[in-house]
Coordinates of C-alpha atoms in Angstrom, one line a residue:
I1 CA 140.2 106.0 52.5
R2 CA 143.6 104.4 53.4
A3 CA 142.7 104.4 57.1
F4 CA 139.4 102.5 56.5
R5 CA 141.3 100.0 54.3
L6 CA 143.5 99.4 57.3
N7 CA 140.4 98.8 59.5
A8 CA 140.6 102.1 61.3
V9 CA 137.8 102.6 63.9
D10 CA 137.4 106.3 63.1
Y11 CA 139.3 109.3 61.9
I12 CA 139.7 112.8 63.3
L13 CA 140.4 115.9 61.2
K14 CA 142.3 119.0 62.4
P15 CA 141.4 121.1 64.2
I16 CA 140.6 118.5 66.8
S17 CA 137.1 118.6 68.3
I18 CA 136.8 117.2 71.8
P19 CA 133.3 115.6 71.2
E20 CA 134.6 113.9 68.0
L21 CA 137.7 112.6 69.9
R22 CA 135.4 111.3 72.7
T23 CA 133.2 109.6 70.1
A24 CA 136.2 108.0 68.5
A25 CA 137.5 106.8 71.8
L26 CA 134.1 105.2 72.7
K27 CA 134.1 103.4 69.3
L28 CA 137.5 102.0 70.0
Q29 CA 136.5 100.9 73.5
E30 CA 133.4 99.2 72.1
K31 CA 135.5 97.4 69.5
V32 CA 137.9 96.1 72.1
Q33 CA 135.1 94.9 74.4
Y34 CA 133.5 93.2 71.4
K35 CA 136.7 91.4 70.5
H36 CA 137.1 90.2 74.1
L37 CA 133.5 89.0 74.1
L38 CA 134.0 87.1 70.8
A39 CA 137.2 85.5 72.1
G40 CA 135.4 84.2 75.1
S41 CA 132.5 82.7 73.2
A42 CA 134.5 81.7 70.1
Q43 CA 135.1 78.1 71.2
S44 CA 131.4 77.4 71.9
Y45 CA 130.4 79.2 68.7
R46 CA 132.9 77.0 66.7
E47 CA 131.5 73.8 68.3
I48 CA 127.9 74.8 67.5
S49 CA 128.8 76.0 64.1
S50 CA 130.6 72.8 63.2
L51 CA 127.6 70.8 64.3
V52 CA 125.2 72.9 62.3
N53 CA 127.3 73.0 59.2
S54 CA 128.6 69.4 59.3
K55 CA 127.1 67.0 56.8
A56 CA 128.4 64.0 58.8
K57 CA 125.9 61.9 60.7
H58 CA 126.1 62.3 64.5
N59 CA 123.9 61.0 67.3
R60 CA 122.4 64.5 67.8
L61 CA 120.3 67.0 65.9
T62 CA 121.0 70.7 65.9
L63 CA 117.8 72.6 65.7
R64 CA 118.0 76.3 65.1
D65 CA 115.2 78.8 64.9
S66 CA 115.1 82.6 65.2
N67 CA 115.1 82.4 69.1
A68 CA 117.4 79.5 70.0
I69 CA 119.7 76.7 69.1
E70 CA 118.8 73.3 70.6
I71 CA 121.1 70.3 70.4
V72 CA 119.0 67.2 70.9
D73 CA 120.1 63.5 71.2
F74 CA 118.4 61.3 68.6
A75 CA 117.0 59.2 71.6
D76 CA 115.2 62.3 72.9
V77 CA 113.2 62.9 69.6
Y78 CA 109.6 61.7 69.9
F79 CA 108.6 62.2 66.3
I80 CA 108.9 64.6 63.3
E81 CA 105.7 65.8 61.6
A82 CA 105.7 67.0 58.0
Q83 CA 104.3 70.5 57.4
G84 CA 104.7 71.1 53.7
S85 CA 108.3 71.8 53.1
Y86 CA 108.8 72.4 56.8
S87 CA 108.9 69.9 59.7
K88 CA 107.9 70.1 63.3
V89 CA 110.4 68.3 65.5
V90 CA 108.9 67.1 68.8
F91 CA 111.4 66.2 71.5
C92 CA 112.1 65.9 75.2
K93 CA 114.6 68.4 76.8
N94 CA 115.0 68.6 80.6
K95 CA 112.0 66.3 81.1
T96 CA 109.8 68.8 79.2
T97 CA 108.2 68.2 75.7
K98 CA 109.3 70.9 73.3
E99 CA 108.8 71.4 69.6
M100 CA 110.5 73.4 66.9
V101 CA 109.4 74.1 63.3
M102 CA 112.3 73.7 61.0
S103 CA 112.7 74.6 57.3
V104 CA 113.9 71.1 56.5
S105 CA 111.6 68.5 54.9
I106 CA 110.7 65.3 56.6
A107 CA 112.4 63.4 53.7
D108 CA 115.7 65.1 54.7
Y109 CA 115.2 64.1 58.3
E110 CA 114.4 60.5 57.2
E111 CA 117.7 60.5 55.3
L112 CA 119.7 62.0 58.2
L113 CA 118.3 60.0 61.2
P114 CA 119.4 56.4 61.8
V115 CA 117.3 53.9 59.9
D116 CA 117.5 51.3 62.7
L117 CA 115.8 53.7 65.1
F118 CA 113.4 55.9 63.1
Y119 CA 110.5 54.7 60.9
R120 CA 108.1 56.6 58.6
I121 CA 104.7 55.5 59.8
H122 CA 102.7 57.9 57.6
K123 CA 103.5 60.4 54.8
S124 CA 103.4 63.1 57.6
Y125 CA 105.1 61.3 60.5
L126 CA 108.5 59.8 61.2
I127 CA 108.7 58.3 64.7
N128 CA 111.5 57.2 67.1
C129 CA 110.7 53.5 67.7
A130 CA 112.5 53.6 71.0
Q131 CA 109.7 56.0 72.2
L132 CA 106.9 53.7 71.0
K133 CA 104.7 52.5 73.9
K134 CA 101.7 50.9 72.1
I135 CA 100.2 50.1 68.7
F136 CA 96.5 50.2 68.2
R137 CA 95.1 48.1 65.4
D138 CA 91.6 49.1 64.7
D139 CA 89.7 51.2 62.1
N140 CA 92.2 54.0 62.6
N141 CA 95.6 52.4 63.1
T142 CA 97.5 54.5 65.6
V143 CA 100.6 54.4 67.8
L144 CA 101.2 55.8 71.3
L145 CA 104.6 57.4 72.0
S146 CA 106.2 58.6 75.2
G147 CA 104.8 61.9 76.2
N148 CA 101.2 60.7 75.4
H149 CA 101.6 61.5 71.7
T150 CA 99.1 59.5 69.6
L151 CA 99.8 59.4 65.8
P152 CA 98.1 57.8 62.8
V153 CA 99.7 54.9 61.0
S154 CA 98.8 54.6 57.3
R155 CA 97.2 51.3 56.3
R156 CA 99.9 50.7 53.7
R157 CA 102.7 51.0 56.3
F158 CA 101.1 49.2 59.3
S159 CA 102.3 45.7 58.5
Q160 CA 105.7 47.0 57.5
L161 CA 105.9 48.8 60.8
V162 CA 105.2 45.6 62.7
D163 CA 107.8 43.8 60.7
F164 CA 110.3 46.6 61.3
L165 CA 109.7 46.5 65.0
H166 CA 110.2 42.7 65.1
S167 CA 113.4 42.7 63.0
H168 CA 114.9 45.5 65.0
Q169 CA 113.9 43.9 68.3
F170 CA 111.6 46.7 69.4
A171 CA 108.7 44.2 69.7
H172 CA 108.6 40.9 71.5
E173 CA 106.2 38.1 70.8

């Protein structure tokens, strides 16, 4: 018990058994290799961890799912789509459109992202206005974003969107 409190890798009882000694030596070797691996990746882990855990606003989003961690500049985000208490973030990475479903609500993203760049066009959509290519005013008000993404604009928010674009110099007369 005392040995485990001191973080012993293993223990061997007398009389010494060679297979047990070999197993203990392998455990020690694995632990040493693991520590070297951690030391090598500790710096990058600390950087990613601080971005993920930081509450400060940055110019990038850290998106984490079960398979990967993506760090995405705000400018590369096309839009965010509400999916209940989850959100689908659609973005450009290495000239490829990608999407990740996050367990963060669209309201949280609306609060996190810069208000002079992102605008909520619909209860389900938050867009990056720098990615806006066209606005269609017809029976179904829609916007066209980079990457050929067409999204609906709610009737209630359409005129507010136009005002927002003019006031933030996204639109020209």
